[in-house]
Short mmCIF file of C-alpha atoms in Angstrom, two decimals:
data_model
loop_
_atom_site.label_atom_id
_atom_site.label_comp_id
_atom_site.label_asym_id
_atom_site.label_seq_id
_atom_site.Cartn_x
_atom_site.Cartn_y
_atom_site.Cartn_z
CA UNK A 16 -2.25 33.60 11.97
CA UNK A 17 -2.28 30.97 9.41
CA UNK A 18 -4.67 28.18 9.47
CA UNK A 19 -4.23 25.57 12.18
CA UNK A 20 -5.97 22.25 13.11
CA UNK A 21 -5.36 21.18 16.93
CA UNK A 22 -6.37 17.91 18.39
CA UNK A 23 -6.29 17.34 22.19
CA UNK A 24 -7.17 14.22 24.27
CA UNK A 25 -7.69 14.06 28.14
CA UNK A 26 -5.12 12.22 30.37
CA UNK A 27 -7.56 9.45 30.82
CA UNK A 28 -8.36 9.21 27.10
CA UNK A 29 -12.11 9.74 27.56
CA UNK A 30 -12.49 13.00 26.06
CA UNK A 31 -11.19 14.27 22.75
CA UNK A 32 -11.48 17.58 21.21
CA UNK A 33 -10.71 19.01 17.80
CA UNK A 34 -10.38 22.79 16.98
CA UNK A 35 -9.66 24.26 13.61
CA UNK A 36 -9.00 27.88 12.07
CA UNK A 37 -9.83 28.06 8.35
CA UNK A 38 -9.70 31.95 7.50
CA UNK A 39 -6.96 31.45 4.86
CA UNK A 40 -8.81 28.30 3.46
CA UNK A 41 -11.94 30.26 3.25
CA UNK A 42 -10.59 33.15 1.55
CA UNK A 43 -8.81 31.04 -0.97
CA UNK A 44 -12.08 29.32 -1.67
CA UNK A 45 -13.85 32.80 -1.93
CA UNK A 46 -11.41 33.77 -4.70
CA UNK A 47 -11.45 30.48 -6.54
CA UNK A 48 -15.30 30.01 -6.78
CA UNK A 49 -16.05 33.91 -6.49
CA UNK A 50 -18.51 33.38 -3.66
CA UNK A 51 -20.59 36.26 -2.20
CA UNK A 52 -20.51 36.52 1.64
CA UNK A 53 -23.27 34.35 2.68
CA UNK A 54 -22.10 31.50 0.26
CA UNK A 55 -18.49 31.99 1.55
CA UNK A 56 -19.38 31.43 5.06
CA UNK A 57 -21.63 28.35 4.48
CA UNK A 58 -18.74 26.83 2.17
CA UNK A 59 -16.00 27.72 4.62
CA UNK A 60 -18.01 26.07 7.45
CA UNK A 61 -18.39 22.91 5.34
CA UNK A 62 -14.59 22.89 4.49
CA UNK A 63 -13.82 23.26 8.18
CA UNK A 64 -16.04 20.39 9.23
CA UNK A 65 -14.45 18.04 6.62
CA UNK A 66 -11.07 18.93 7.33
CA UNK A 67 -11.67 17.93 11.17
CA UNK A 68 -13.41 14.77 10.22
CA UNK A 69 -10.73 13.80 7.71
CA UNK A 70 -8.01 14.47 10.10
CA UNK A 71 -9.61 12.08 12.35
CA UNK A 72 -9.13 9.20 9.86
CA UNK A 73 -6.36 6.79 10.84
CA UNK A 74 -5.76 5.02 7.37
CA UNK A 75 -3.46 6.49 4.94
CA UNK A 76 -5.19 7.30 1.67
CA UNK A 77 -8.76 7.50 3.37
CA UNK A 78 -10.99 10.46 2.71
CA UNK A 79 -14.32 11.79 3.91
CA UNK A 80 -17.10 13.49 1.83
CA UNK A 81 -19.60 15.81 3.23
CA UNK A 82 -22.68 16.80 0.88
CA UNK A 83 -25.18 19.25 2.25
CA UNK A 84 -28.43 19.64 0.38
CA UNK A 85 -30.64 21.74 2.46
CA UNK A 86 -33.51 22.81 -0.07
CA UNK A 87 -32.01 26.63 0.10
CA UNK A 88 -30.78 28.73 -2.86
CA UNK A 89 -27.25 27.71 -2.36
CA UNK A 90 -28.09 24.30 -3.53
CA UNK A 91 -25.58 21.54 -2.87
CA UNK A 92 -22.46 22.27 -0.88
CA UNK A 93 -19.92 19.47 -1.12
CA UNK A 94 -16.32 19.09 0.59
CA UNK A 95 -13.76 16.33 0.49
CA UNK A 96 -10.80 15.78 2.96
CA UNK A 97 -8.04 13.53 3.16
CA UNK A 98 -6.75 11.98 6.40
CA UNK A 99 -4.36 14.84 6.65
CA UNK A 100 -6.95 17.43 6.69
CA UNK A 101 -6.34 18.69 3.23
CA UNK A 102 -9.71 19.79 1.73
CA UNK A 103 -11.37 21.04 -1.26
CA UNK A 104 -15.06 21.92 -2.07
CA UNK A 105 -17.66 23.61 -4.10
CA UNK A 106 -21.18 25.26 -3.82
CA UNK A 107 -23.71 25.19 -6.61
CA UNK A 108 -24.75 28.84 -6.43
CA UNK A 109 -21.89 31.07 -5.37
CA UNK A 110 -23.54 34.18 -6.28
CA UNK A 111 -26.56 33.74 -3.54
CA UNK A 112 -26.86 36.96 -1.56
CA UNK A 113 -29.52 37.40 1.01
CA UNK A 114 -30.51 40.16 3.57
CA UNK A 115 -28.61 40.12 6.94
CA UNK A 116 -30.45 38.68 9.88
CA UNK A 117 -32.03 41.07 12.36
CA UNK A 118 -29.03 40.59 14.54
CA UNK A 119 -26.77 41.82 11.81
CA UNK A 120 -25.21 38.54 10.92
CA UNK A 121 -25.25 36.57 7.59
CA UNK A 122 -28.44 34.38 7.15
CA UNK A 123 -26.37 31.38 6.24
CA UNK A 124 -29.28 29.03 7.56
CA UNK A 125 -31.72 30.47 5.21
CA UNK A 126 -29.25 30.23 2.45
CA UNK A 127 -28.50 26.56 2.95
CA UNK A 128 -32.04 25.76 3.91
CA UNK A 129 -33.72 23.20 6.46
CA UNK A 130 -35.68 20.62 4.45
CA UNK A 131 -32.79 18.75 2.80
CA UNK A 132 -30.30 16.11 3.95
CA UNK A 133 -26.68 16.11 5.34
CA UNK A 134 -24.88 13.20 3.52
CA UNK A 135 -21.48 11.80 4.81
CA UNK A 136 -19.05 9.46 2.54
CA UNK A 137 -15.93 8.25 3.36
CA UNK A 138 -15.34 6.79 -0.10
CA UNK A 139 -13.82 3.68 1.52
CA UNK A 140 -17.02 1.58 0.86
CA UNK A 141 -16.73 2.25 -2.82
CA UNK A 142 -13.09 1.58 -3.05
CA UNK A 143 -13.26 -1.49 -1.12
CA UNK A 144 -16.02 -2.99 -3.30
CA UNK A 145 -14.25 -2.26 -6.26
CA UNK A 146 -11.25 -4.13 -5.05
CA UNK A 147 -13.11 -7.28 -4.18
CA UNK A 148 -15.07 -7.21 -7.43
CA UNK A 149 -12.02 -6.88 -9.64
CA UNK A 150 -10.20 -9.56 -7.82
CA UNK A 151 -13.18 -11.98 -8.52
CA UNK A 152 -14.77 -12.04 -4.96
CA UNK A 153 -18.27 -13.57 -5.23
CA UNK A 154 -19.49 -13.28 -1.76
CA UNK A 155 -23.21 -14.13 -2.17
CA UNK A 156 -23.84 -16.86 0.54
CA UNK A 157 -20.15 -16.79 1.67
CA UNK A 158 -18.58 -16.11 5.02
CA UNK A 159 -16.32 -13.21 5.67
CA UNK A 160 -13.92 -12.63 8.51
CA UNK A 161 -12.77 -9.17 8.99
CA UNK A 162 -9.68 -8.28 11.25
CA UNK A 163 -10.15 -5.17 12.84
CA UNK A 164 -13.17 -3.27 14.55
CA UNK A 165 -12.38 0.37 13.65
CA UNK A 166 -13.60 2.48 10.91
CA UNK A 167 -12.36 0.59 8.06
CA UNK A 168 -13.70 -2.62 9.83
CA UNK A 169 -17.08 -0.97 9.63
CA UNK A 170 -16.68 -0.21 6.05
CA UNK A 171 -15.71 -3.88 5.19
CA UNK A 172 -18.71 -5.17 7.01
CA UNK A 173 -20.89 -2.96 4.92
CA UNK A 174 -19.13 -4.01 1.79
CA UNK A 175 -19.55 -7.62 2.59
CA UNK A 176 -23.24 -7.15 3.31
CA UNK A 177 -23.85 -5.26 0.08
CA UNK A 178 -22.05 -7.98 -1.75
CA UNK A 179 -24.27 -10.81 -0.26
CA UNK A 180 -22.19 -12.44 2.49
CA UNK A 181 -24.23 -14.53 4.54
CA UNK A 182 -22.13 -14.57 7.50
CA UNK A 183 -19.65 -11.73 8.82
CA UNK A 184 -17.32 -12.14 11.71
CA UNK A 185 -15.33 -9.12 13.13
CA UNK A 186 -12.03 -10.06 14.87
CA UNK A 187 -10.75 -7.66 17.59
CA UNK A 188 -8.04 -7.86 20.25
CA UNK A 189 -10.46 -8.07 23.16
CA UNK A 190 -13.90 -9.08 21.60
CA UNK A 191 -15.68 -12.19 21.82
CA UNK A 192 -13.92 -13.16 18.52
CA UNK A 193 -10.23 -12.63 19.17
CA UNK A 194 -6.86 -13.58 17.94
CA UNK A 195 -6.58 -16.27 20.58
CA UNK A 196 -9.55 -18.10 19.52
CA UNK A 197 -9.84 -17.39 15.85
CA UNK A 198 -8.12 -20.50 14.65
CA UNK A 199 -10.49 -22.70 16.90
CA UNK A 200 -13.52 -20.99 15.54
CA UNK A 201 -12.61 -20.85 11.76
CA UNK A 202 -9.48 -23.09 11.48
CA UNK A 203 -11.73 -25.58 9.61
CA UNK A 204 -14.20 -23.48 7.76
CA UNK A 205 -14.34 -21.83 4.47
CA UNK A 206 -14.01 -18.13 4.55
CA UNK A 207 -12.84 -14.92 2.79
CA UNK A 208 -10.54 -12.72 4.95
CA UNK A 209 -10.19 -8.69 4.88
CA UNK A 210 -7.62 -7.32 6.97
CA UNK A 211 -8.36 -3.71 8.15
CA UNK A 212 -5.74 -3.34 10.83
CA UNK A 213 -2.38 -1.40 10.43
CA UNK A 214 -0.46 -4.59 11.34
CA UNK A 215 2.16 -4.93 8.39
CA UNK A 216 2.07 -1.34 7.08
CA UNK A 217 5.29 0.64 6.78
CA UNK A 218 7.30 1.39 8.68
CA UNK A 219 6.29 -1.46 10.87
CA UNK A 220 6.34 -3.85 7.62
CA UNK A 221 7.40 -7.51 7.60
CA UNK A 222 4.77 -8.63 10.39
CA UNK A 223 1.39 -10.34 9.96
CA UNK A 224 -1.77 -10.20 12.05
CA UNK A 225 -2.07 -13.88 11.81
CA UNK A 226 -0.55 -16.94 10.43
CA UNK A 227 -2.50 -18.36 7.46
CA UNK A 228 -1.15 -21.80 7.90
CA UNK A 229 -4.00 -22.06 10.60
CA UNK A 230 -6.60 -21.57 8.05
CA UNK A 231 -6.22 -23.95 5.22
CA UNK A 232 -9.50 -23.49 3.64
CA UNK A 233 -9.27 -19.81 3.45
CA UNK A 234 -10.60 -18.75 0.02
CA UNK A 235 -9.13 -15.33 -0.34
CA UNK A 236 -7.23 -12.67 1.41
CA UNK A 237 -7.86 -8.75 0.89
CA UNK A 238 -5.42 -6.46 2.68
CA UNK A 239 -6.46 -2.74 2.66
CA UNK A 240 -2.66 -1.65 3.16
CA UNK A 241 -1.10 -0.41 0.00
CA UNK A 242 2.29 0.53 1.68
CA UNK A 243 4.20 -1.74 1.19
CA UNK A 244 2.55 -3.14 -2.07
CA UNK A 245 2.83 -6.72 -0.91
CA UNK A 246 2.44 -7.14 2.94
CA UNK A 247 3.62 -10.22 4.80
CA UNK A 248 0.03 -11.33 4.96
CA UNK A 249 -0.33 -11.20 1.23
CA UNK A 250 2.93 -12.77 0.70
CA UNK A 251 2.06 -15.64 2.82
CA UNK A 252 -1.21 -16.06 1.10
CA UNK A 253 0.51 -16.31 -2.37
CA UNK A 254 2.94 -18.87 -0.86
CA UNK A 255 0.02 -21.08 0.25
CA UNK A 256 -1.89 -20.75 -3.00
CA UNK A 257 -4.53 -18.30 -1.56
CA UNK A 258 -5.55 -15.43 -3.98
CA UNK A 259 -4.66 -12.24 -2.30
CA UNK A 260 -4.82 -8.53 -3.28
CA UNK A 261 -3.43 -5.44 -1.61
CA UNK A 262 -5.04 -1.97 -1.12
CA UNK A 263 -3.54 0.25 -3.75
CA UNK A 264 -6.49 -0.43 -6.39
CA UNK A 265 -8.83 0.37 -3.39
CA UNK A 266 -6.93 3.71 -3.11
CA UNK A 267 -7.29 4.51 -6.86
CA UNK A 268 -11.00 3.50 -6.58
CA UNK A 269 -11.54 5.74 -3.74
CA UNK A 270 -10.07 8.68 -5.62
CA UNK A 271 -12.57 7.90 -8.49
CA UNK A 272 -15.52 7.92 -5.84
CA UNK A 273 -14.46 11.40 -4.55
CA UNK A 274 -14.39 12.70 -8.18
CA UNK A 275 -17.87 11.19 -8.59
CA UNK A 276 -19.07 13.26 -5.43
CA UNK A 277 -18.14 16.33 -7.56
CA UNK A 278 -20.07 15.30 -10.31
CA UNK A 279 -17.37 13.59 -12.51
CA UNK A 280 -17.96 9.99 -13.32
CA UNK A 281 -14.53 8.21 -13.77
CA UNK A 282 -14.89 5.11 -15.88
CA UNK A 283 -13.82 1.79 -14.69
CA UNK A 284 -10.96 1.40 -17.29
CA UNK A 285 -9.54 4.75 -16.07
CA UNK A 286 -9.42 3.56 -12.58
CA UNK A 287 -7.57 0.45 -13.62
CA UNK A 288 -5.32 2.34 -15.87
CA UNK A 289 -4.50 4.84 -13.07
CA UNK A 290 -3.81 1.71 -10.75
CA UNK A 291 -1.55 0.09 -13.21
CA UNK A 292 0.30 3.35 -13.60
CA UNK A 293 0.61 3.73 -9.81
CA UNK A 294 1.88 0.01 -9.61
CA UNK A 295 4.45 0.52 -12.17
CA UNK A 296 5.58 3.63 -10.77
CA UNK A 297 6.18 2.45 -7.27
CA UNK A 298 7.33 -1.23 -7.91
CA UNK A 299 10.96 -1.96 -7.87
CA UNK A 300 12.78 -4.33 -10.26
CA UNK A 301 15.01 -6.54 -8.24
CA UNK A 302 17.45 -8.85 -9.72
CA UNK A 303 18.42 -11.99 -7.86
CA UNK A 304 20.83 -14.81 -9.18
CA UNK A 305 24.36 -16.59 -8.93
CA UNK A 306 27.42 -14.40 -8.12
CA UNK A 307 28.69 -13.12 -11.41
CA UNK A 308 25.32 -13.65 -13.21
CA UNK A 309 25.50 -9.99 -14.21
CA UNK A 310 22.98 -8.45 -11.86
CA UNK A 311 24.87 -5.21 -11.53
CA UNK A 312 25.61 -4.69 -15.21
CA UNK A 313 22.13 -5.65 -16.16
CA UNK A 314 20.43 -3.76 -13.34
CA UNK A 315 22.57 -0.69 -14.28
CA UNK A 316 21.27 -0.72 -17.83
CA UNK A 317 17.60 -1.50 -16.96
CA UNK A 318 17.75 1.45 -14.65
CA UNK A 319 18.91 3.71 -17.42
CA UNK A 320 16.14 2.31 -19.74
CA UNK A 321 13.50 2.88 -17.07
CA UNK A 322 15.04 6.08 -15.85
CA UNK A 323 15.13 4.93 -12.12
CA UNK A 324 17.43 5.01 -9.31
CA UNK A 325 19.83 2.02 -9.19
CA UNK A 326 20.69 0.42 -5.95
CA UNK A 327 23.49 -2.07 -5.93
CA UNK A 328 23.44 -4.06 -2.47
CA UNK A 329 27.00 -4.69 -2.56
CA UNK A 330 27.85 -1.04 -2.92
CA UNK A 331 25.37 -0.07 -0.31
CA UNK A 332 26.88 -2.91 1.97
CA UNK A 333 30.30 -0.87 1.74
CA UNK A 334 28.71 2.52 2.54
CA UNK A 335 26.79 0.85 5.31
CA UNK A 336 29.48 -0.95 7.05
CA UNK A 337 32.79 0.46 5.50
CA UNK A 338 33.78 -3.04 4.15
CA UNK A 339 33.04 -5.03 1.00
CA UNK A 340 30.99 -8.06 1.07
CA UNK A 341 33.98 -10.04 -0.02
CA UNK A 342 36.25 -8.59 2.67
CA UNK A 343 33.39 -9.05 5.31
CA UNK A 344 33.29 -12.82 4.50
CA UNK A 345 36.96 -13.13 4.70
CA UNK A 346 37.27 -11.14 7.89
CA UNK A 347 34.37 -12.52 9.81
CA UNK A 348 32.79 -15.43 8.18
CA UNK A 349 29.43 -15.97 6.33
CA UNK A 350 27.10 -16.07 9.29
CA UNK A 351 28.25 -12.73 10.42
CA UNK A 352 27.96 -11.28 6.93
CA UNK A 353 24.38 -12.65 6.56
CA UNK A 354 23.24 -10.96 9.89
CA UNK A 355 24.40 -7.79 8.68
CA UNK A 356 23.09 -8.38 4.85
CA UNK A 357 19.44 -9.09 6.50
CA UNK A 358 19.55 -5.76 8.33
CA UNK A 359 20.58 -3.76 5.26
CA UNK A 360 18.00 -5.30 3.06
CA UNK A 361 15.30 -4.64 5.84
CA UNK A 362 16.62 -0.98 5.86
CA UNK A 363 16.32 -0.61 2.07
CA UNK A 364 12.92 -2.43 1.79
CA UNK A 365 10.77 0.70 2.00
CA UNK A 366 12.43 2.15 -1.27
CA UNK A 367 10.08 2.25 -4.26
CA UNK A 368 10.39 2.84 -7.91
CA UNK A 369 14.23 1.53 -8.12
CA UNK A 370 16.17 -1.11 -9.82
CA UNK A 371 18.04 -3.30 -7.31
CA UNK A 372 20.72 -5.75 -7.59
CA UNK A 373 20.68 -7.96 -4.68
CA UNK A 374 23.60 -10.20 -3.45
CA UNK A 375 23.86 -13.62 -4.90
CA UNK A 376 23.06 -15.30 -1.55
CA UNK A 377 20.26 -12.70 -0.46
CA UNK A 378 17.73 -15.58 -0.98
CA UNK A 379 19.33 -17.92 1.61
CA UNK A 380 17.23 -16.28 4.34
CA UNK A 381 13.46 -16.16 3.80
CA UNK A 382 13.38 -12.70 5.83
CA UNK A 383 15.39 -11.18 2.92
CA UNK A 384 13.24 -12.41 0.30
CA UNK A 385 10.05 -11.08 2.10
CA UNK A 386 11.89 -7.76 2.38
CA UNK A 387 12.72 -7.53 -1.23
CA UNK A 388 9.23 -8.60 -2.18
CA UNK A 389 7.40 -5.93 -0.25
CA UNK A 390 7.73 -3.38 -2.92
CA UNK A 391 9.58 -5.28 -5.75
CA UNK A 392 9.21 -7.90 -8.49
CA UNK A 393 12.23 -10.43 -8.43
CA UNK A 394 13.71 -11.16 -11.53
CA UNK A 395 15.94 -14.35 -11.64
CA UNK A 396 18.98 -13.50 -13.90
CA UNK A 397 20.13 -16.88 -15.29
CA UNK A 398 23.43 -17.49 -16.87
CA UNK A 399 25.37 -20.79 -17.51
CA UNK A 400 27.82 -21.79 -14.96
CA UNK A 401 30.65 -21.97 -17.37
CA UNK A 402 30.19 -18.24 -17.93
CA UNK A 403 30.38 -17.19 -14.45
CA UNK A 404 33.53 -15.64 -13.12
CA UNK A 405 35.01 -16.92 -9.70
CA UNK A 406 37.86 -14.83 -9.14
CA UNK A 407 37.59 -12.53 -5.98
CA UNK A 408 34.28 -14.42 -4.91
CA UNK A 409 35.05 -16.39 -1.77
CA UNK A 410 31.79 -18.49 -1.98
CA UNK A 411 32.28 -19.47 -5.69
CA UNK A 412 35.04 -22.02 -5.28
CA UNK A 413 32.50 -24.86 -6.12
CA UNK A 414 30.08 -23.29 -8.64
CA UNK A 415 28.24 -26.60 -9.30
CA UNK A 416 27.55 -27.35 -5.56
CA UNK A 417 26.62 -23.75 -4.91
CA UNK A 418 24.03 -23.71 -7.81
CA UNK A 419 22.78 -26.94 -6.62
CA UNK A 420 21.98 -25.36 -3.19
CA UNK A 421 20.70 -22.17 -4.35
CA UNK A 422 18.79 -23.03 -7.76
CA UNK A 423 15.41 -24.04 -5.78
CA UNK A 424 15.72 -21.05 -3.70
CA UNK A 425 16.13 -18.67 -6.62
CA UNK A 426 13.28 -20.28 -8.31
CA UNK A 427 10.93 -20.24 -5.47
CA UNK A 428 11.75 -16.48 -4.77
CA UNK A 429 11.59 -15.34 -8.64
CA UNK A 430 8.40 -13.60 -9.95
CA UNK A 431 10.00 -14.29 -13.43
CA UNK A 432 13.41 -15.03 -15.09
CA UNK A 433 15.47 -13.80 -17.82
CA UNK A 434 18.35 -15.56 -19.58
CA UNK A 435 21.66 -13.61 -19.70
CA UNK A 436 23.46 -15.31 -22.52
CA UNK A 437 23.70 -12.65 -25.27
CA UNK A 438 24.03 -8.98 -25.23
CA UNK A 439 23.47 -7.25 -21.84
CA UNK A 440 21.22 -4.80 -23.48
CA UNK A 441 18.75 -7.59 -24.61
CA UNK A 442 18.59 -9.16 -21.09
CA UNK A 443 17.91 -5.62 -19.69
CA UNK A 444 15.25 -4.99 -22.08
CA UNK A 445 13.52 -8.42 -21.26
CA UNK A 446 13.73 -7.51 -17.48
CA UNK A 447 12.16 -4.11 -18.13
CA UNK A 448 9.36 -5.69 -20.29
CA UNK A 449 8.89 -8.23 -17.34
CA UNK A 450 8.12 -5.42 -14.91
CA UNK A 451 5.51 -3.80 -17.18
CA UNK A 452 3.88 -7.10 -17.90
CA UNK A 453 3.13 -8.18 -14.22
#
């Protein structure tokens, strides 16, 4: 029988149980580390415990580290598990061999020892502290409000304490401080906000645990969610001029903390480099702009340069609904078309690492901009009106009027802009550079 991890819960939810079979895992560890029987048993039990504890973690990317120092001849036993129960570990002295106990069993207790310590570390604390420091949070004497009272909420509280916060308030659905009275208690106060809830995480993205407009004096927002890259909470913070950061850097720092537990110190610059590489790999490059500005042409070229999948939203519309956007506009009108377009963009929003050409009017709906921003940087492709084609474009009969309507929306939605007045290759190169520089 292959290894299994089984979780159970009673009907009333009061009793939970976890069982694990790790025969194959233990044998693999024996082969890798060349452990003798007593070391194999000790390492195998530690790996099993870490796997069960890790599988209980709710947050994607979370991990747990077990370190056993019992003072025995085995030395330190170390195991790290992610939230799926995938585990790795090591033991200082794999060649330890002791006589069997009087009952004929391995003397694991004597090999481990009884005078040391058992240390658990979920690496969240180091990751979150790194995220906050890198984003310039100085919490000495400050107030911190934490959304969520679960395990990551406890980690956020510990981080705020270590960074010197004078007041820490935890918000839960049913606690004394809850989402119903939070605005009354903190609506006129200075504070930093940390979201540790899963609200806004894929696949249920596009929602926020609260409306930041109720908290005009909020000084900073940290959201531990990293999928999507920009949650609705972080997007609203940016719109209101509040410094905000997502959880991808925390994830990279957690990995470094796990490496440190195994004896490898990862330099800060390496953590930041890995974070930038992850961000560049996952971010979409999204082209917005007037109809005929070259979004499809430049987008295809940029995708080729970046070696990425190219998504033309007009083509996706045809595949999804069996009719072109132009045909839909003529057959059923703009309102019907916009409803379908919004549904399509929401469906495409989880895609990462792509180049996307959005429809010219996608920015007319705030929901579309939010969906495109979740995992993408928006590049406004600008082109003089006299160079824009109008044939076959039902909404381009009055280009000056259309531009007056949309120009402020393009400007507000864009992360950066590129002029498309020369060779298409030059515009594509400029857009690709813009993706790397942000």
